[in-house]
Amino acid sequence: MNPILIKLFATALTLSQATTRPDAIRTQFDPARDGPEVVRLLRDGCAHMRKAFDIEDINLDELIATAMEDPKAVAGDAKILHGLDFGELVTSYKQFCKGESPPNSPFEARAVIEFYNKAAADLPEAGALKTLALPGVSTILDGRGARFAETSEPNGRRVTVPIAQVPALVRKAFIAAEDKRFESHKGIDERGVIRAFIGNLASPGRPAGGSTITQQVVKNLSVGDDVTYERKIREMIVAARAEQVMTKSEILGLYLNGIYLGRGAYGIEMAARSYFGKSVGDLTVPEAALLAGMPKGPNYYSPDRYPERARERRAYVLSRMKEEGVITEAETNAALQSGLGLVPLERTRQEAGFHFVDHLGREARTLAGLDSLTAGSYTVRTTLNAGLQTATETILQDGLARYEAATGRARFEGPELNLAEAVKRIEAAGPAPAAPEPAPAQPAPAQPASSGRKSGTPKAKPAARPAGPKPAWQRALETARAPLYDVHWPLAVVLETGQKGTRVGLADGRVASLNAAQARGRLAPFDVVRVSLREGKGGVRADLRVRPQVQGAALVLENRTGRILAMAGGFSYPLSQLNRTTQSVRQPGSTLKPLTYLAALSGGLQPNTLVMDAAVTLPPIGGVGQSWSPKNYDGGGSGAITLRRGLEHSKNLVTAQLLRGGIAERPEQSLKRVCDLALEAQLYAECERYYPFVLGAQPVRMIDLAAFYAAIANEGERPSPYALEAVSQGERTLYRHAGRGPVRIGSADRVAFYQLKSLLQGVTQRGTAAALGRFSPYVAGKTGTSEDENDAWFVGFTNEITIAVWIGYDNADGRRRTLGRGQTGGSLAVPLFGQILQAAWANGVPKSPLAPPSPEAKRLIADAPIDLRSGQRMAGGGFMEHFRLQPDGRLADTQYRLVPQESLYAMRPDAEQDGDTIVDGGRPEDDRYDPFGDLGRQLFGDGQPPLRRAQPVPAPEPLWPGRGAARSPFGDDEEGVRRPRRRDPDYFFGEDPTY
């Protein structure tokens, strides 16, 4: 049996059942026994269809006779009939529609049944359409309630509206245009099928199916839109069944909310907003007619590209509406004379915050109980600071690119895209209208030092734009969608290449010379590249920007509330959807050291407690395994130094020494105490109890580390980070974030946390983050660098926010790649932190000096001046240190608890000992060992200077600039190596009269 005839008979079998017995359609027949039943059904269907032909005033016998005489006169080049023998078709017509029994019938019931059974197997449930929730577009609002972004499925940019809210005028316009017998048929309109059949015979191309609105709903939302006989069979069966379980209003509601109507809009409500800037309830007659004409071909009848086609289609719909009595002749004429009335096409492109929006989706599932933010049309209120988000991404992208350029690791991998074909199409379409006059220049908003330009470098000024129509390359560039659509560097299209140099065109129409750098000789006309702009001789110049391979992340967290103000999860979201602020763990290096110092301070040690920065070996834990002997970066030590100085300069040996009596009696007990604090602070779910843990060997999530630092700013109250404030749908609120306050880390009191905050402020004043010295009155924090410089960190806080920055290469391939010797948290992450900090201030975050101790802590703190180098209290002058008071009001003196005073004089430096001693004023080093410099002798007197109750003490200005720089074999890190003969290249030391 002819394969096409088999498919036609199977389709006819479906149509016969759907039109004669729609409530009892069989989907499976027995090939051996049900042949007679199939013949009966086909004959009943043909008799039913002949009546429909008569109603449509079509003489079927004459049509068949004409087809026999000249098939092309009827079928033309219709592809649906290619390969079909008209003789067989006529014989079949006589057999099933004339009641004859031709001896040469081509019909084989078994073949038709087998094809039909296969096509009708595993049908979707029609009842599922009744409860189907269409995906929708959700609007993302930032922390101020302004629209930030949209999120939707690829085919789900819609706002669903109840059918009761769609005016009768709009409903009838679509029915008149698409399915005039919608209210009376049972899912299949046989007369519509006939009209489509005749139309297909007369017109080649994609066949029309004569589908009803019900069938279109089934096709779009249930069985798919494959152009096959199998799909048509499934569509008719499910449509007939849908009519049994759904009302006409429910079906029409699904249709009007589900169809695509152009401009990226799905559903009637989104289309009304997109085309006319209004809700569906406010549509006029011509507007309703225009939209009702779109389902037939949203691209073909696009009023933006083909306004005349759109007018013609609208006129057809208006005539149908008049025929059906929906509108009067006067309304028809008025509508025909009206303009299209379109609002400008609004590009809804999101350009920032993709990792943040992705994170919102996860919070919506876990906190709000929603399947996804695209399951419906929601309004989503967030914690985001939109300006800070864009600035944070830009700063991170610039910083990563600068690092690879400076280290020679940048590699040009090719242009983002090429516009040659787009330019050809635009040129072929003819010239564009003249470009509008540019708007008057507006004063630029204040920008933090986050643009990557050197201080004092003037920003490139816009040149006068050329008059006349926009060139094709500019129009192509304006509509191009770059693969890395969230990279905040300007796009430029290559216009000329050659020995005279490369010239590129910018989106605003200017043409600039390009410094092609690594891409020289590898660019072709109409390649699109990323650039940075600057003023040069003769006009604007462009420097090529190369996408880095190194990754990074940054997070800005509000200390008291935990609100996430900005989140950059990587260099670019389309390049990698992994959110490195929440979904990956990395070794924190020395950013974890404050945890050990917190344990020591809460155990009673004071910031001036002396600790030996000297070799230490800790015994195996539980007597199992190996002992642990960590080292400083340079392999040496500095002798006895204060707890403050140990943290400010990130001394690994000092951190390790604290485990030996500084926290608990035995190292194992000290480690347990630090681990318990880590668990209580929710830094980890489990603590790996091995000594390198205290130097940051156990990987951590950035968001958990940031929350711990926010707890330090809050004197021990840890916030729970979150991004989702509320979700609503229409007037109904589905979720609202409970305003829970931060949770206290009870194992350390407010005094310990405040003392730790003061120590971390010292890191920015004198320590490994001294590059932030000018911000030190406002900020505290800690650098971190993991083993072999695989990770570079800085986490810092102000009174209001905590900022975490990380840079490193991904380890997805199982390899750990170093950032390079000397590439530490102090040299890489600190500069980005400073820029993000300034961007935060520029975007509404208050700028205030770090707060003094809270009233609860102040009662147990007294201030006394000390010598920073020795920790010795002084009669006057010096650095004002914050000391813990005992319950009886006396100062707890722990200066010599770990290093006995009498042992200091016995220490002598070895000639080759590595330390950080330096002689003030450049005098030759003295062979005598004075552990505290020239003031040593006077510092060991018995008298104690008077104590002063704690007062807010302004942070002193940094006495020398610094750029932190080194790391240890186990955790970090950036020691301040003070001996001139072993100076760290990334740590600049000037004269230091205090030390």
PDB file of C-alpha atoms in Angstrom, residues 154-280:
ATOM      1  CA  PRO A 154      12.909  30.787  26.276  1.00  0.00           C
ATOM      2  CA  ASN A 155       9.271  30.740  25.076  1.00  0.00           C
ATOM      3  CA  GLY A 156       7.630  32.071  28.175  1.00  0.00           C
ATOM      4  CA  ARG A 157       7.802  35.849  28.191  1.00  0.00           C
ATOM      5  CA  ARG A 158       4.180  36.223  29.154  1.00  0.00           C
ATOM      6  CA  VAL A 159       1.934  37.631  31.827  1.00  0.00           C
ATOM      7  CA  THR A 160      -1.048  35.325  32.289  1.00  0.00           C
ATOM      8  CA  VAL A 161      -4.426  36.992  32.756  1.00  0.00           C
ATOM      9  CA  PRO A 162      -7.732  35.294  33.630  1.00  0.00           C
ATOM     10  CA  ILE A 163     -10.050  35.022  30.649  1.00  0.00           C
ATOM     11  CA  ALA A 164     -12.632  37.072  32.568  1.00  0.00           C
ATOM     12  CA  GLN A 165     -10.246  40.049  32.400  1.00  0.00           C
ATOM     13  CA  VAL A 166      -9.986  39.854  28.602  1.00  0.00           C
ATOM     14  CA  PRO A 167     -12.677  42.117  27.076  1.00  0.00           C
ATOM     15  CA  ALA A 168     -15.320  40.497  24.889  1.00  0.00           C
ATOM     16  CA  LEU A 169     -14.132  42.653  21.995  1.00  0.00           C
ATOM     17  CA  VAL A 170     -10.675  41.067  22.119  1.00  0.00           C
ATOM     18  CA  ARG A 171     -12.015  37.528  22.526  1.00  0.00           C
ATOM     19  CA  LYS A 172     -14.353  37.907  19.550  1.00  0.00           C
ATOM     20  CA  ALA A 173     -11.613  39.455  17.409  1.00  0.00           C
ATOM     21  CA  PHE A 174      -9.467  36.337  17.776  1.00  0.00           C
ATOM     22  CA  ILE A 175     -12.403  33.990  17.239  1.00  0.00           C
ATOM     23  CA  ALA A 176     -13.427  35.847  14.084  1.00  0.00           C
ATOM     24  CA  ALA A 177      -9.894  35.721  12.710  1.00  0.00           C
ATOM     25  CA  GLU A 178      -8.928  32.193  13.723  1.00  0.00           C
ATOM     26  CA  ASP A 179     -11.969  29.975  14.319  1.00  0.00           C
ATOM     27  CA  LYS A 180     -15.388  31.447  13.575  1.00  0.00           C
ATOM     28  CA  ARG A 181     -17.214  28.211  14.599  1.00  0.00           C
ATOM     29  CA  PHE A 182     -15.285  27.930  17.881  1.00  0.00           C
ATOM     30  CA  GLU A 183     -18.407  28.136  20.032  1.00  0.00           C
ATOM     31  CA  SER A 184     -20.222  25.322  18.158  1.00  0.00           C
ATOM     32  CA  HIS A 185     -17.688  22.665  17.115  1.00  0.00           C
ATOM     33  CA  LYS A 186     -16.407  19.840  19.327  1.00  0.00           C
ATOM     34  CA  GLY A 187     -12.721  20.482  18.849  1.00  0.00           C
ATOM     35  CA  ILE A 188     -12.519  19.680  15.122  1.00  0.00           C
ATOM     36  CA  ASP A 189     -14.178  21.866  12.506  1.00  0.00           C
ATOM     37  CA  GLU A 190     -14.719  19.664   9.432  1.00  0.00           C
ATOM     38  CA  ARG A 191     -15.636  22.685   7.364  1.00  0.00           C
ATOM     39  CA  GLY A 192     -12.382  24.324   8.329  1.00  0.00           C
ATOM     40  CA  VAL A 193     -10.566  21.144   7.334  1.00  0.00           C
ATOM     41  CA  ILE A 194     -12.238  21.268   3.911  1.00  0.00           C
ATOM     42  CA  ARG A 195     -11.291  24.903   3.392  1.00  0.00           C
ATOM     43  CA  ALA A 196      -7.710  24.123   4.321  1.00  0.00           C
ATOM     44  CA  PHE A 197      -7.704  21.070   2.023  1.00  0.00           C
ATOM     45  CA  ILE A 198      -8.851  23.105  -0.954  1.00  0.00           C
ATOM     46  CA  GLY A 199      -6.361  25.819  -0.085  1.00  0.00           C
ATOM     47  CA  ASN A 200      -3.511  23.324   0.081  1.00  0.00           C
ATOM     48  CA  LEU A 201      -4.413  21.965  -3.343  1.00  0.00           C
ATOM     49  CA  ALA A 202      -4.216  25.458  -4.780  1.00  0.00           C
ATOM     50  CA  SER A 203      -1.132  26.738  -2.919  1.00  0.00           C
ATOM     51  CA  PRO A 204       2.236  24.995  -2.544  1.00  0.00           C
ATOM     52  CA  GLY A 205       4.420  25.364   0.521  1.00  0.00           C
ATOM     53  CA  ARG A 206       3.797  24.570   4.173  1.00  0.00           C
ATOM     54  CA  PRO A 207       0.345  22.991   4.334  1.00  0.00           C
ATOM     55  CA  ALA A 208      -2.412  24.634   6.318  1.00  0.00           C
ATOM     56  CA  GLY A 209      -4.100  22.318   8.785  1.00  0.00           C
ATOM     57  CA  GLY A 210      -7.498  23.915   9.233  1.00  0.00           C
ATOM     58  CA  SER A 211      -6.807  23.860  12.936  1.00  0.00           C
ATOM     59  CA  THR A 212      -9.333  25.135  15.422  1.00  0.00           C
ATOM     60  CA  ILE A 213      -8.395  27.196  18.445  1.00  0.00           C
ATOM     61  CA  THR A 214      -8.643  24.005  20.472  1.00  0.00           C
ATOM     62  CA  GLN A 215      -6.244  22.243  18.135  1.00  0.00           C
ATOM     63  CA  GLN A 216      -3.816  25.151  18.314  1.00  0.00           C
ATOM     64  CA  VAL A 217      -3.861  24.962  22.103  1.00  0.00           C
ATOM     65  CA  VAL A 218      -3.122  21.244  21.945  1.00  0.00           C
ATOM     66  CA  LYS A 219      -0.387  21.740  19.356  1.00  0.00           C
ATOM     67  CA  ASN A 220       1.329  24.546  21.286  1.00  0.00           C
ATOM     68  CA  LEU A 221       0.988  23.176  24.795  1.00  0.00           C
ATOM     69  CA  SER A 222       0.679  19.415  24.534  1.00  0.00           C
ATOM     70  CA  VAL A 223       1.660  17.372  21.469  1.00  0.00           C
ATOM     71  CA  GLY A 224       4.168  19.691  19.779  1.00  0.00           C
ATOM     72  CA  ASP A 225       4.216  21.311  16.368  1.00  0.00           C
ATOM     73  CA  ASP A 226       5.985  18.782  14.129  1.00  0.00           C
ATOM     74  CA  VAL A 227       4.672  18.952  10.556  1.00  0.00           C
ATOM     75  CA  THR A 228       3.791  15.271  10.323  1.00  0.00           C
ATOM     76  CA  TYR A 229       0.693  13.120   9.933  1.00  0.00           C
ATOM     77  CA  GLU A 230       1.471  11.517  13.281  1.00  0.00           C
ATOM     78  CA  ARG A 231       1.308  14.865  15.071  1.00  0.00           C
ATOM     79  CA  LYS A 232      -1.937  15.754  13.305  1.00  0.00           C
ATOM     80  CA  ILE A 233      -3.500  12.474  14.431  1.00  0.00           C
ATOM     81  CA  ARG A 234      -2.443  13.051  18.039  1.00  0.00           C
ATOM     82  CA  GLU A 235      -3.572  16.668  17.920  1.00  0.00           C
ATOM     83  CA  MET A 236      -7.101  15.817  16.738  1.00  0.00           C
ATOM     84  CA  ILE A 237      -7.584  13.105  19.364  1.00  0.00           C
ATOM     85  CA  VAL A 238      -6.396  15.249  22.282  1.00  0.00           C
ATOM     86  CA  ALA A 239      -8.374  18.261  21.003  1.00  0.00           C
ATOM     87  CA  ALA A 240     -11.583  16.228  20.901  1.00  0.00           C
ATOM     88  CA  ARG A 241     -10.921  14.941  24.397  1.00  0.00           C
ATOM     89  CA  ALA A 242     -10.048  18.444  25.681  1.00  0.00           C
ATOM     90  CA  GLU A 243     -13.481  19.614  24.605  1.00  0.00           C
ATOM     91  CA  GLN A 244     -14.964  16.920  26.849  1.00  0.00           C
ATOM     92  CA  VAL A 245     -13.162  18.057  30.016  1.00  0.00           C
ATOM     93  CA  MET A 246     -12.781  21.816  29.526  1.00  0.00           C
ATOM     94  CA  THR A 247     -15.178  24.673  28.919  1.00  0.00           C
ATOM     95  CA  LYS A 248     -14.859  26.926  25.901  1.00  0.00           C
ATOM     96  CA  SER A 249     -13.750  29.768  28.175  1.00  0.00           C
ATOM     97  CA  GLU A 250     -10.955  27.664  29.652  1.00  0.00           C
ATOM     98  CA  ILE A 251      -9.764  26.655  26.189  1.00  0.00           C
ATOM     99  CA  LEU A 252      -9.861  30.238  24.929  1.00  0.00           C
ATOM    100  CA  GLY A 253      -8.033  31.427  28.029  1.00  0.00           C
ATOM    101  CA  LEU A 254      -5.195  28.956  27.389  1.00  0.00           C
ATOM    102  CA  TYR A 255      -5.070  30.032  23.765  1.00  0.00           C
ATOM    103  CA  LEU A 256      -4.950  33.771  24.423  1.00  0.00           C
ATOM    104  CA  ASN A 257      -2.327  33.364  27.139  1.00  0.00           C
ATOM    105  CA  GLY A 258      -0.250  30.827  25.237  1.00  0.00           C
ATOM    106  CA  ILE A 259       0.161  32.113  21.675  1.00  0.00           C
ATOM    107  CA  TYR A 260       3.229  33.938  20.375  1.00  0.00           C
ATOM    108  CA  LEU A 261       2.396  37.379  18.982  1.00  0.00           C
ATOM    109  CA  GLY A 262       5.796  38.830  18.068  1.00  0.00           C
ATOM    110  CA  ARG A 263       8.147  41.288  19.782  1.00  0.00           C
ATOM    111  CA  GLY A 264       9.180  38.464  22.085  1.00  0.00           C
ATOM    112  CA  ALA A 265       5.702  38.509  23.644  1.00  0.00           C
ATOM    113  CA  TYR A 266       3.716  35.397  24.487  1.00  0.00           C
ATOM    114  CA  GLY A 267       0.072  35.848  25.376  1.00  0.00           C
ATOM    115  CA  ILE A 268      -2.334  38.699  24.842  1.00  0.00           C
ATOM    116  CA  GLU A 269      -1.372  40.713  27.958  1.00  0.00           C
ATOM    117  CA  MET A 270       2.361  40.849  27.211  1.00  0.00           C
ATOM    118  CA  ALA A 271       1.605  41.614  23.556  1.00  0.00           C
ATOM    119  CA  ALA A 272      -0.661  44.524  24.550  1.00  0.00           C
ATOM    120  CA  ARG A 273       2.098  45.921  26.739  1.00  0.00           C
ATOM    121  CA  SER A 274       4.811  45.364  24.133  1.00  0.00           C
ATOM    122  CA  TYR A 275       2.970  46.858  21.129  1.00  0.00           C
ATOM    123  CA  PHE A 276       0.801  49.516  22.740  1.00  0.00           C
ATOM    124  CA  GLY A 277       2.155  50.095  26.247  1.00  0.00           C
ATOM    125  CA  LYS A 278      -1.162  49.196  27.868  1.00  0.00           C
ATOM    126  CA  SER A 279      -3.004  46.277  29.430  1.00  0.00           C
ATOM    127  CA  VAL A 280      -5.307  44.046  27.406  1.00  0.00           C
TER     128      VAL A 280
END
